[in-house]
PDB file of C-alpha atoms in Angstrom:
ATOM      1  CA  UNK A   8     -29.743 -21.423 -21.294  1.00  0.00           C
ATOM      2  CA  UNK A   9     -26.219 -19.922 -21.336  1.00  0.00           C
ATOM      3  CA  UNK A  10     -24.482 -22.811 -19.570  1.00  0.00           C
ATOM      4  CA  UNK A  11     -22.751 -24.020 -22.762  1.00  0.00           C
ATOM      5  CA  UNK A  12     -21.877 -20.547 -24.047  1.00  0.00           C
ATOM      6  CA  UNK A  13     -18.056 -20.049 -24.345  1.00  0.00           C
ATOM      7  CA  UNK A  14     -18.165 -16.760 -22.434  1.00  0.00           C
ATOM      8  CA  UNK A  15     -20.036 -18.423 -19.593  1.00  0.00           C
ATOM      9  CA  UNK A  16     -17.356 -21.091 -19.133  1.00  0.00           C
ATOM     10  CA  UNK A  17     -14.500 -18.567 -19.297  1.00  0.00           C
ATOM     11  CA  UNK A  18     -16.348 -16.364 -16.813  1.00  0.00           C
ATOM     12  CA  UNK A  19     -16.626 -19.325 -14.431  1.00  0.00           C
ATOM     13  CA  UNK A  20     -12.886 -19.927 -14.818  1.00  0.00           C
ATOM     14  CA  UNK A  21     -12.187 -16.291 -13.898  1.00  0.00           C
ATOM     15  CA  UNK A  22     -14.377 -16.563 -10.816  1.00  0.00           C
ATOM     16  CA  UNK A  23     -12.475 -19.654  -9.685  1.00  0.00           C
ATOM     17  CA  UNK A  24      -9.045 -18.154 -10.418  1.00  0.00           C
ATOM     18  CA  UNK A  25      -6.967 -17.519  -7.328  1.00  0.00           C
ATOM     19  CA  UNK A  26      -3.755 -15.547  -7.170  1.00  0.00           C
ATOM     20  CA  UNK A  27      -0.790 -17.428  -5.766  1.00  0.00           C
ATOM     21  CA  UNK A  28       0.090 -16.434  -2.209  1.00  0.00           C
ATOM     22  CA  UNK A  29       2.896 -13.898  -1.828  1.00  0.00           C
ATOM     23  CA  UNK A  30       6.377 -15.406  -1.365  1.00  0.00           C
ATOM     24  CA  UNK A  31       6.653 -13.909   2.129  1.00  0.00           C
ATOM     25  CA  UNK A  32       4.805 -11.821   4.695  1.00  0.00           C
ATOM     26  CA  UNK A  33       6.338  -8.922   6.600  1.00  0.00           C
ATOM     27  CA  UNK A  34       5.614  -6.297   9.188  1.00  0.00           C
ATOM     28  CA  UNK A  35       7.604  -3.583  10.890  1.00  0.00           C
ATOM     29  CA  UNK A  36       7.717  -1.840  14.203  1.00  0.00           C
ATOM     30  CA  UNK A  37       8.804   1.666  15.192  1.00  0.00           C
ATOM     31  CA  UNK A  38      10.035   0.955  18.710  1.00  0.00           C
ATOM     32  CA  UNK A  39      11.885  -2.300  18.283  1.00  0.00           C
ATOM     33  CA  UNK A  40      13.159  -1.426  14.849  1.00  0.00           C
ATOM     34  CA  UNK A  41      12.933  -5.010  13.714  1.00  0.00           C
ATOM     35  CA  UNK A  42      11.228  -6.244  10.646  1.00  0.00           C
ATOM     36  CA  UNK A  43      10.309  -9.912  10.660  1.00  0.00           C
ATOM     37  CA  UNK A  44      10.039 -11.444   7.216  1.00  0.00           C
ATOM     38  CA  UNK A  45       8.246 -14.799   7.304  1.00  0.00           C
ATOM     39  CA  UNK A  46       8.995 -17.394   4.620  1.00  0.00           C
ATOM     40  CA  UNK A  47       7.160 -20.752   4.512  1.00  0.00           C
ATOM     41  CA  UNK A  48       9.449 -23.752   3.863  1.00  0.00           C
ATOM     42  CA  UNK A  49       8.887 -27.514   3.883  1.00  0.00           C
ATOM     43  CA  UNK A  50       9.102 -28.715   7.494  1.00  0.00           C
ATOM     44  CA  UNK A  51      11.648 -31.339   6.440  1.00  0.00           C
ATOM     45  CA  UNK A  52      14.176 -28.521   5.861  1.00  0.00           C
ATOM     46  CA  UNK A  53      17.206 -28.764   8.127  1.00  0.00           C
ATOM     47  CA  UNK A  54      18.925 -25.708   9.659  1.00  0.00           C
ATOM     48  CA  UNK A  55      22.082 -26.717   7.796  1.00  0.00           C
ATOM     49  CA  UNK A  56      20.157 -26.353   4.493  1.00  0.00           C
ATOM     50  CA  UNK A  57      19.553 -22.660   5.193  1.00  0.00           C
ATOM     51  CA  UNK A  58      22.184 -20.120   4.130  1.00  0.00           C
ATOM     52  CA  UNK A  59      21.480 -16.457   4.907  1.00  0.00           C
ATOM     53  CA  UNK A  60      23.809 -13.503   4.438  1.00  0.00           C
ATOM     54  CA  UNK A  61      22.959 -10.049   5.775  1.00  0.00           C
ATOM     55  CA  UNK A  62      24.786  -6.995   4.412  1.00  0.00           C
ATOM     56  CA  UNK A  63      23.962  -3.312   4.983  1.00  0.00           C
ATOM     57  CA  UNK A  64      22.112  -2.970   1.646  1.00  0.00           C
ATOM     58  CA  UNK A  65      21.389  -6.524   0.471  1.00  0.00           C
ATOM     59  CA  UNK A  66      19.939  -9.827   1.579  1.00  0.00           C
ATOM     60  CA  UNK A  67      20.871 -13.313   0.387  1.00  0.00           C
ATOM     61  CA  UNK A  68      18.663 -16.298   1.210  1.00  0.00           C
ATOM     62  CA  UNK A  69      19.419 -19.735  -0.241  1.00  0.00           C
ATOM     63  CA  UNK A  70      17.769 -22.938   0.933  1.00  0.00           C
ATOM     64  CA  UNK A  71      19.212 -26.206  -0.388  1.00  0.00           C
ATOM     65  CA  UNK A  72      16.769 -28.580  -2.088  1.00  0.00           C
ATOM     66  CA  UNK A  73      14.170 -25.833  -2.257  1.00  0.00           C
ATOM     67  CA  UNK A  74      13.500 -23.730  -5.359  1.00  0.00           C
ATOM     68  CA  UNK A  75      11.865 -20.946  -3.414  1.00  0.00           C
ATOM     69  CA  UNK A  76      12.702 -18.660  -1.686  1.00  0.00           C
ATOM     70  CA  UNK A  77      15.941 -17.682  -3.360  1.00  0.00           C
ATOM     71  CA  UNK A  78      17.257 -14.162  -2.984  1.00  0.00           C
ATOM     72  CA  UNK A  79      20.785 -13.472  -4.177  1.00  0.00           C
ATOM     73  CA  UNK A  80      22.124 -10.112  -3.018  1.00  0.00           C
ATOM     74  CA  UNK A  81      18.619  -8.673  -3.290  1.00  0.00           C
ATOM     75  CA  UNK A  82      18.741  -4.901  -2.818  1.00  0.00           C
ATOM     76  CA  UNK A  83      16.864  -3.846   0.313  1.00  0.00           C
ATOM     77  CA  UNK A  84      14.698  -0.715   0.451  1.00  0.00           C
ATOM     78  CA  UNK A  85      16.771   0.717   3.297  1.00  0.00           C
ATOM     79  CA  UNK A  86      19.924  -0.036   5.241  1.00  0.00           C
ATOM     80  CA  UNK A  87      20.085  -2.686   7.945  1.00  0.00           C
ATOM     81  CA  UNK A  88      22.516  -3.440  10.764  1.00  0.00           C
ATOM     82  CA  UNK A  89      23.891  -6.869   9.712  1.00  0.00           C
ATOM     83  CA  UNK A  90      25.431  -7.606  13.124  1.00  0.00           C
ATOM     84  CA  UNK A  91      22.068  -7.139  14.872  1.00  0.00           C
ATOM     85  CA  UNK A  92      19.967  -8.917  12.246  1.00  0.00           C
ATOM     86  CA  UNK A  93      19.239 -12.625  12.705  1.00  0.00           C
ATOM     87  CA  UNK A  94      17.013 -15.480  11.572  1.00  0.00           C
ATOM     88  CA  UNK A  95      15.043 -18.273  13.223  1.00  0.00           C
ATOM     89  CA  UNK A  96      13.709 -21.579  11.886  1.00  0.00           C
ATOM     90  CA  UNK A  97      10.597 -23.201  13.338  1.00  0.00           C
ATOM     91  CA  UNK A  98       9.956 -26.549  11.619  1.00  0.00           C
ATOM     92  CA  UNK A  99       6.461 -26.965  13.200  1.00  0.00           C
ATOM     93  CA  UNK A 100       7.009 -30.678  13.866  1.00  0.00           C
ATOM     94  CA  UNK A 101       4.483 -32.781  11.937  1.00  0.00           C
ATOM     95  CA  UNK A 102       3.091 -29.872   9.862  1.00  0.00           C
ATOM     96  CA  UNK A 103       3.851 -29.687   6.144  1.00  0.00           C
ATOM     97  CA  UNK A 104       5.454 -26.245   6.364  1.00  0.00           C
ATOM     98  CA  UNK A 105       7.751 -24.541   8.814  1.00  0.00           C
ATOM     99  CA  UNK A 106       8.503 -20.857   9.173  1.00  0.00           C
ATOM    100  CA  UNK A 107      11.810 -19.150   8.443  1.00  0.00           C
ATOM    101  CA  UNK A 108      11.712 -15.711  10.047  1.00  0.00           C
ATOM    102  CA  UNK A 109      14.258 -13.004   9.281  1.00  0.00           C
ATOM    103  CA  UNK A 110      14.653 -10.154  11.750  1.00  0.00           C
ATOM    104  CA  UNK A 111      16.211  -7.225   9.906  1.00  0.00           C
ATOM    105  CA  UNK A 112      17.259  -4.416  12.208  1.00  0.00           C
ATOM    106  CA  UNK A 113      16.925  -1.087  10.462  1.00  0.00           C
ATOM    107  CA  UNK A 114      20.003   1.114  10.369  1.00  0.00           C
ATOM    108  CA  UNK A 115      17.869   4.245  10.818  1.00  0.00           C
ATOM    109  CA  UNK A 116      15.404   3.964  13.689  1.00  0.00           C
ATOM    110  CA  UNK A 117      11.962   5.357  13.026  1.00  0.00           C
ATOM    111  CA  UNK A 118      12.123   5.041   9.246  1.00  0.00           C
ATOM    112  CA  UNK A 119       9.019   3.393   7.840  1.00  0.00           C
ATOM    113  CA  UNK A 120       9.783   1.140   4.889  1.00  0.00           C
ATOM    114  CA  UNK A 121       7.195   0.952   2.080  1.00  0.00           C
ATOM    115  CA  UNK A 122       8.695  -2.368   0.879  1.00  0.00           C
ATOM    116  CA  UNK A 123      11.306  -4.880   1.999  1.00  0.00           C
ATOM    117  CA  UNK A 124      13.127  -4.804  -1.323  1.00  0.00           C
ATOM    118  CA  UNK A 125      14.106  -1.811  -3.449  1.00  0.00           C
ATOM    119  CA  UNK A 126      11.749  -2.139  -6.399  1.00  0.00           C
ATOM    120  CA  UNK A 127      13.460   0.644  -8.372  1.00  0.00           C
ATOM    121  CA  UNK A 128      16.705  -1.209  -9.071  1.00  0.00           C
ATOM    122  CA  UNK A 129      16.959  -2.716 -12.515  1.00  0.00           C
ATOM    123  CA  UNK A 130      18.248  -5.989 -11.072  1.00  0.00           C
ATOM    124  CA  UNK A 131      15.274  -6.337  -8.740  1.00  0.00           C
ATOM    125  CA  UNK A 132      12.963  -9.164  -9.727  1.00  0.00           C
ATOM    126  CA  UNK A 133      11.353  -9.272  -6.331  1.00  0.00           C
ATOM    127  CA  UNK A 134       7.564  -9.035  -6.291  1.00  0.00           C
ATOM    128  CA  UNK A 135       5.941  -6.190  -4.415  1.00  0.00           C
ATOM    129  CA  UNK A 136       4.520  -7.564  -1.168  1.00  0.00           C
ATOM    130  CA  UNK A 137       2.344  -5.297   0.946  1.00  0.00           C
ATOM    131  CA  UNK A 138       3.079  -4.999   4.636  1.00  0.00           C
ATOM    132  CA  UNK A 139       0.846  -6.937   7.005  1.00  0.00           C
ATOM    133  CA  UNK A 140      -0.370  -4.423   9.576  1.00  0.00           C
ATOM    134  CA  UNK A 141      -1.281  -5.440  13.081  1.00  0.00           C
ATOM    135  CA  UNK A 142      -4.925  -4.380  13.680  1.00  0.00           C
ATOM    136  CA  UNK A 143      -3.880  -2.454  16.796  1.00  0.00           C
ATOM    137  CA  UNK A 144      -1.237  -0.547  14.831  1.00  0.00           C
ATOM    138  CA  UNK A 145      -3.748   0.196  12.066  1.00  0.00           C
ATOM    139  CA  UNK A 146      -6.145   1.546  14.717  1.00  0.00           C
ATOM    140  CA  UNK A 147      -3.372   3.758  16.141  1.00  0.00           C
ATOM    141  CA  UNK A 148      -2.590   5.152  12.679  1.00  0.00           C
ATOM    142  CA  UNK A 149      -6.264   5.886  12.025  1.00  0.00           C
ATOM    143  CA  UNK A 150      -6.655   7.627  15.392  1.00  0.00           C
ATOM    144  CA  UNK A 151      -3.594   9.796  14.766  1.00  0.00           C
ATOM    145  CA  UNK A 152      -5.031  10.883  11.400  1.00  0.00           C
ATOM    146  CA  UNK A 153      -8.409  11.877  12.870  1.00  0.00           C
ATOM    147  CA  UNK A 154      -7.103  15.293  13.903  1.00  0.00           C
ATOM    148  CA  UNK A 155      -6.602  16.122  10.222  1.00  0.00           C
ATOM    149  CA  UNK A 156     -10.074  15.047   9.157  1.00  0.00           C
ATOM    150  CA  UNK A 157     -12.204  16.052  12.187  1.00  0.00           C
ATOM    151  CA  UNK A 158     -12.301  19.724  11.252  1.00  0.00           C
ATOM    152  CA  UNK A 159     -13.330  18.866   7.706  1.00  0.00           C
ATOM    153  CA  UNK A 160     -16.218  16.756   9.006  1.00  0.00           C
ATOM    154  CA  UNK A 161     -17.290  19.526  11.384  1.00  0.00           C
ATOM    155  CA  UNK A 162     -17.065  22.177   8.680  1.00  0.00           C
ATOM    156  CA  UNK A 163     -14.572  24.636  10.081  1.00  0.00           C
ATOM    157  CA  UNK A 164     -11.113  25.322  11.344  1.00  0.00           C
ATOM    158  CA  UNK A 165      -7.764  25.420   9.656  1.00  0.00           C
ATOM    159  CA  UNK A 166      -8.344  22.226   7.747  1.00  0.00           C
ATOM    160  CA  UNK A 167     -11.281  23.678   5.819  1.00  0.00           C
ATOM    161  CA  UNK A 168     -10.652  23.555   2.138  1.00  0.00           C
ATOM    162  CA  UNK A 169     -11.372  26.877   0.498  1.00  0.00           C
ATOM    163  CA  UNK A 170     -11.672  27.133  -3.209  1.00  0.00           C
ATOM    164  CA  UNK A 171     -10.709  30.596  -4.362  1.00  0.00           C
ATOM    165  CA  UNK A 172     -11.279  31.835  -7.812  1.00  0.00           C
ATOM    166  CA  UNK A 173      -8.861  34.261  -9.305  1.00  0.00           C
ATOM    167  CA  UNK A 174     -10.871  36.946 -11.039  1.00  0.00           C
ATOM    168  CA  UNK A 175      -9.037  39.116 -13.484  1.00  0.00           C
ATOM    169  CA  UNK A 176     -10.604  41.893 -15.419  1.00  0.00           C
ATOM    170  CA  UNK A 177     -10.869  40.978 -19.050  1.00  0.00           C
ATOM    171  CA  UNK A 178      -9.712  43.865 -21.204  1.00  0.00           C
ATOM    172  CA  UNK A 179     -12.480  44.730 -23.596  1.00  0.00           C
ATOM    173  CA  UNK A 180     -12.385  47.604 -25.976  1.00  0.00           C
ATOM    174  CA  UNK A 181     -15.842  49.022 -26.394  1.00  0.00           C
ATOM    175  CA  UNK A 182     -16.732  51.899 -28.665  1.00  0.00           C
ATOM    176  CA  UNK A 183     -17.347  55.135 -26.832  1.00  0.00           C
ATOM    177  CA  UNK A 184     -21.052  55.105 -27.720  1.00  0.00           C
ATOM    178  CA  UNK A 185     -21.595  51.539 -26.417  1.00  0.00           C
ATOM    179  CA  UNK A 186     -24.526  51.120 -24.049  1.00  0.00           C
ATOM    180  CA  UNK A 187     -25.626  48.073 -22.199  1.00  0.00           C
ATOM    181  CA  UNK A 188     -29.384  47.723 -22.298  1.00  0.00           C
ATOM    182  CA  UNK A 189     -31.019  45.375 -19.805  1.00  0.00           C
TER     183      UNK A 189
END
C-alpha cells in the first residue's frame, strides 16, 4: 500500500546507506609504546611510491599515484620519537589491497592517546577515527574499573553516593499573636 509513497522510498535509501570506512585503523599499547596505524593501499603500490616523514609533532604520508591517504605535516595528538618510529609495507600478493603500517613510538611512555591526530588545530582536516581496542585489553580495562562500581552494586562502602540536602531556616516574620492550628 505504501510501496510507492515518496517517504517509503527515501526511508529504504536511508536503510541501505552505509558510511564509508575510516581512512585508517589504529591501536595503542602501554608496554611497547608503539601505535600501529594501518592504511589500506592498492597492492600494486611499490615501496618506492611511499614517502613518509616522521617529526616529533607531525606526520607526513604521501603515496604516489594514490589520492588517499595523504597527510602533509599533520599535527599529531602527542609527541613521538622520530628515530624509533618506522613503517612497513605488506602488498598481500594477489589481493587487491595491501597494508601500510606506521609504528609511532610515543615520546612519553604510558600516555594514552585519545586520537592519532590533534583535532583541535585549525589546520587539522583529519577525521576522528576511534581506536580499535583488542578484546583482551578491553576486558582488562573493564576488570580494573570493577572496584569502583562493585560497592555501588552492593549498596555500601566509600563509593556509595549520598545525596545531602542543605536545609536552611527560612526567615519568616510572623506577628506575635500568630498561632498554627492543626
